[in-house]
Amino acid sequence: MKLRPAGEDDLQTLAVLNRQLLDGEGHPSPVTLPDLVDRHRDWLGTGEWTQDILEVDGMVVGYIVHGLNPYPLDPQVPERFIRQFCIDRAYRRHGLGRDAFELFMEMRLEPGGRVTLDVLESNPAGQAFWQAVGCRPFFHRLEAFRPLA
Ligand SMILES: CC(C)(COP(=O)(O)OP(=O)(O)OC[C@H]1O[C@@H](n2cnc3c(N)ncnc32)[C@H](O)[C@@H]1OP(=O)(O)O)[C@@H](O)C(=O)NCCC(=O)NCCS
């Protein structure tokens, strides 16, 4: 497996995989492919998030979006937040997610560095995956809404 920075030519693929990610994790967002292309293009332009493509034998099998956390838990320990992580649904359950996370740790995280990420409650498969690759629960993010009326 290879991990390489995404470029303009990857925007459509990123959008398709991002839609798969949203569907896979049970995210309610109705965002369309053109909107997602725009989002990934913006990130390419601003560099706000790093977008990496995962390839096996030159074929795209997934992607990761991540960024350095400017407010790490321990200022001495560099910390990266994984915002999006998806393996193409055609290639799941063959160990590619595990390989991708190992590669990410090796290539994008300094030795001793910390990685954090959020997993939706609606995504038990994602939760099982992250536990299987060695991530531990750290906190639960809660939400509530003030009624409109
Ligand atoms: C979660 C995801 C990245 C896993 O990728 P993958 O390539 O299928 O994962 P792997 O084959 O490397 O699985 C490694 C281990 O994780 C666990 N795992 C993976 N998918 C699982 C599932 N659907 N249900 C339960 N456990 C799962 C298993 O322990 C697995 O080991 P095993 O196959 O030997 O049992 C992929 O399913 C995906 O992209 N899902 C949609 C997007 C998503 O949920 N991303 C994470 C958002 S936080």
Short mmCIF file of C-alpha atoms and ligand atoms in Angstrom, two decimals:
data_model
loop_
_atom_site.label_atom_id
_atom_site.label_comp_id
_atom_site.label_asym_id
_atom_site.label_seq_id
_atom_site.Cartn_x
_atom_site.Cartn_y
_atom_site.Cartn_z
CA MET A 1 0.00 0.00 0.00
CA LYS A 2 1.09 3.56 -0.76
CA LEU A 3 0.02 6.79 0.83
CA ARG A 4 0.39 9.98 -1.22
CA PRO A 5 -0.94 13.54 -1.02
CA ALA A 6 -4.13 14.06 -3.02
CA GLY A 7 -4.13 16.42 -5.99
CA GLU A 8 -6.66 18.10 -8.31
CA ASP A 9 -7.06 14.85 -10.27
CA ASP A 10 -8.31 13.08 -7.15
CA LEU A 11 -11.19 15.44 -6.34
CA GLN A 12 -13.95 13.35 -7.92
CA THR A 13 -12.63 10.17 -6.25
CA LEU A 14 -12.40 11.94 -2.90
CA ALA A 15 -16.01 13.11 -3.24
CA VAL A 16 -17.26 9.58 -4.07
CA LEU A 17 -15.34 8.09 -1.14
CA ASN A 18 -16.48 10.86 1.19
CA ARG A 19 -20.10 10.03 0.27
CA GLN A 20 -19.33 6.36 1.03
CA LEU A 21 -17.85 7.44 4.36
CA LEU A 22 -20.98 9.42 5.29
CA ASP A 23 -23.26 6.55 4.27
CA GLY A 24 -21.07 3.96 6.02
CA GLU A 25 -21.01 5.80 9.32
CA GLY A 26 -24.74 6.55 9.28
CA HIS A 27 -24.20 10.30 8.97
CA PRO A 28 -27.45 12.16 8.22
CA SER A 29 -25.80 14.72 5.88
CA PRO A 30 -27.56 14.96 2.47
CA VAL A 31 -24.47 16.63 0.92
CA THR A 32 -24.13 16.03 -2.84
CA LEU A 33 -21.10 14.95 -4.89
CA PRO A 34 -20.58 18.43 -6.40
CA ASP A 35 -20.66 19.93 -2.89
CA LEU A 36 -18.10 17.36 -1.75
CA VAL A 37 -15.84 18.08 -4.72
CA ASP A 38 -15.96 21.76 -3.69
CA ARG A 39 -15.14 20.89 -0.09
CA HIS A 40 -12.11 18.82 -1.02
CA ARG A 41 -10.99 21.47 -3.53
CA ASP A 42 -11.19 24.12 -0.80
CA TRP A 43 -9.06 22.00 1.52
CA LEU A 44 -6.50 21.50 -1.26
CA GLY A 45 -6.38 25.25 -1.75
CA THR A 46 -6.23 26.32 1.89
CA GLY A 47 -4.17 23.41 3.17
CA GLU A 48 -6.44 23.50 6.23
CA TRP A 49 -6.54 19.71 6.15
CA THR A 50 -4.05 17.21 4.72
CA GLN A 51 -5.67 14.81 2.26
CA ASP A 52 -3.93 11.53 1.54
CA ILE A 53 -4.85 8.94 -1.06
CA LEU A 54 -4.35 5.23 -0.33
CA GLU A 55 -3.30 3.11 -3.28
CA VAL A 56 -2.61 -0.57 -3.86
CA ASP A 57 -0.95 -1.47 -7.17
CA GLY A 58 -1.79 2.01 -8.45
CA MET A 59 -5.48 1.61 -7.65
CA VAL A 60 -7.17 3.99 -5.21
CA VAL A 61 -8.58 2.00 -2.28
CA GLY A 62 -9.30 4.76 0.21
CA TYR A 63 -8.33 8.12 1.67
CA ILE A 64 -7.50 9.87 4.92
CA VAL A 65 -8.03 13.51 5.88
CA HIS A 66 -6.07 14.67 8.89
CA GLY A 67 -4.45 17.68 10.50
CA LEU A 68 -2.03 18.70 13.21
CA ASN A 69 -3.90 19.60 16.41
CA PRO A 70 -2.80 23.10 17.44
CA TYR A 71 -4.02 22.41 21.01
CA PRO A 72 -2.52 19.04 21.92
CA LEU A 73 -3.30 17.42 25.26
CA ASP A 74 0.39 17.64 26.14
CA PRO A 75 2.30 20.48 24.42
CA GLN A 76 5.36 18.19 24.33
CA VAL A 77 3.54 15.50 22.36
CA PRO A 78 2.67 16.22 18.71
CA GLU A 79 -0.90 15.32 17.98
CA ARG A 80 -2.79 14.63 14.76
CA PHE A 81 -6.56 14.49 14.38
CA ILE A 82 -8.03 12.13 11.79
CA ARG A 83 -11.07 13.85 10.35
CA GLN A 84 -11.97 11.35 7.62
CA PHE A 85 -10.85 7.78 7.04
CA CYS A 86 -12.46 5.53 4.47
CA ILE A 87 -11.72 2.35 2.59
CA ASP A 88 -13.66 1.96 -0.67
CA ARG A 89 -16.61 -0.30 0.08
CA ALA A 90 -15.51 -2.67 -2.70
CA TYR A 91 -12.32 -3.50 -0.75
CA ARG A 92 -13.39 -3.69 2.88
CA ARG A 93 -12.62 -6.54 5.30
CA HIS A 94 -9.34 -7.47 3.61
CA GLY A 95 -7.06 -5.78 6.11
CA LEU A 96 -6.60 -2.61 4.05
CA GLY A 97 -7.95 -0.35 6.80
CA ARG A 98 -5.47 -1.84 9.24
CA ASP A 99 -2.60 -1.42 6.73
CA ALA A 100 -3.69 2.16 6.02
CA PHE A 101 -3.69 3.12 9.70
CA GLU A 102 -0.24 1.57 10.21
CA LEU A 103 1.09 3.43 7.18
CA PHE A 104 -0.46 6.67 8.40
CA MET A 105 1.19 6.26 11.81
CA GLU A 106 4.54 5.54 10.20
CA MET A 107 4.47 8.30 7.61
CA ARG A 108 2.43 11.10 9.15
CA LEU A 109 2.97 10.86 12.90
CA GLU A 110 6.22 11.54 14.72
CA PRO A 111 7.53 8.80 17.02
CA GLY A 112 5.70 9.15 20.34
CA GLY A 113 2.97 11.23 18.66
CA ARG A 114 -0.70 10.95 19.56
CA VAL A 115 -3.60 10.46 17.18
CA THR A 116 -7.22 11.25 17.98
CA LEU A 117 -10.48 10.89 16.07
CA ASP A 118 -14.25 10.93 16.57
CA VAL A 119 -16.49 7.96 15.78
CA LEU A 120 -20.24 8.37 15.49
CA GLU A 121 -22.47 6.36 17.78
CA SER A 122 -24.31 5.31 14.60
CA ASN A 123 -21.15 3.58 13.38
CA PRO A 124 -20.56 0.39 15.41
CA ALA A 125 -18.43 -1.08 12.58
CA GLY A 126 -16.14 1.96 12.72
CA GLN A 127 -15.93 1.65 16.50
CA ALA A 128 -14.99 -2.03 16.20
CA PHE A 129 -12.38 -1.19 13.57
CA TRP A 130 -10.67 1.50 15.66
CA GLN A 131 -10.59 -0.72 18.73
CA ALA A 132 -9.16 -3.55 16.59
CA VAL A 133 -6.29 -1.34 15.39
CA GLY A 134 -5.39 -0.29 18.93
CA CYS A 135 -7.31 2.94 19.61
CA ARG A 136 -8.81 3.38 23.09
CA PRO A 137 -11.87 5.41 24.04
CA PHE A 138 -10.70 8.73 25.55
CA PHE A 139 -13.87 10.79 25.98
CA HIS A 140 -17.48 10.78 24.89
CA ARG A 141 -18.64 13.86 23.00
CA LEU A 142 -22.22 14.73 24.00
CA GLU A 143 -24.72 17.02 22.31
CA ALA A 144 -28.03 18.75 23.01
CA PHE A 145 -30.07 21.37 21.15
CA ARG A 146 -32.00 24.32 22.54
CA PRO A 147 -35.55 24.05 21.16
CA LEU A 148 -36.32 26.55 18.36
CA ALA A 149 -39.56 27.78 19.96
C1 LIG B 1 -14.10 1.20 9.06
C2 LIG B 1 -13.29 0.86 7.79
C3 LIG B 1 -12.26 1.94 7.55
C4 LIG B 1 -12.59 -0.50 8.00
O1 LIG B 1 -11.80 -0.77 6.86
P1 LIG B 1 -11.47 -2.29 6.43
O2 LIG B 1 -10.42 -2.27 5.39
O3 LIG B 1 -12.73 -2.99 6.11
O4 LIG B 1 -10.89 -2.86 7.82
P2 LIG B 1 -9.92 -4.14 8.02
O5 LIG B 1 -10.28 -5.18 7.03
O6 LIG B 1 -8.51 -3.66 8.04
O7 LIG B 1 -10.37 -4.60 9.47
C5 LIG B 1 -9.49 -4.67 10.58
C6 LIG B 1 -10.29 -5.15 11.76
O8 LIG B 1 -11.25 -4.16 12.14
C7 LIG B 1 -12.46 -4.79 12.57
N1 LIG B 1 -13.54 -4.48 11.63
C8 LIG B 1 -13.44 -3.91 10.40
N2 LIG B 1 -14.64 -3.75 9.84
C9 LIG B 1 -15.54 -4.23 10.72
C10 LIG B 1 -16.95 -4.36 10.71
N3 LIG B 1 -17.69 -3.94 9.65
N4 LIG B 1 -17.56 -4.90 11.78
C11 LIG B 1 -16.84 -5.33 12.85
N5 LIG B 1 -15.48 -5.23 12.93
C12 LIG B 1 -14.84 -4.69 11.88
C13 LIG B 1 -12.18 -6.28 12.58
O9 LIG B 1 -11.65 -6.64 13.84
C14 LIG B 1 -11.11 -6.39 11.50
O10 LIG B 1 -10.29 -7.52 11.65
P3 LIG B 1 -10.79 -8.92 10.99
O11 LIG B 1 -11.23 -8.62 9.59
O12 LIG B 1 -9.56 -9.77 11.07
O13 LIG B 1 -11.94 -9.38 11.82
C15 LIG B 1 -14.25 0.71 6.56
O14 LIG B 1 -15.26 -0.21 6.88
C16 LIG B 1 -14.89 2.00 6.15
O15 LIG B 1 -14.28 2.78 5.41
N6 LIG B 1 -16.12 2.24 6.63
C17 LIG B 1 -16.90 3.42 6.28
C18 LIG B 1 -16.28 4.69 6.79
C19 LIG B 1 -15.96 4.64 8.27
O16 LIG B 1 -16.76 4.19 9.08
N7 LIG B 1 -14.78 5.17 8.61
C20 LIG B 1 -14.37 5.35 9.96
C21 LIG B 1 -15.02 6.62 10.41
S1 LIG B 1 -14.51 7.09 11.99
#
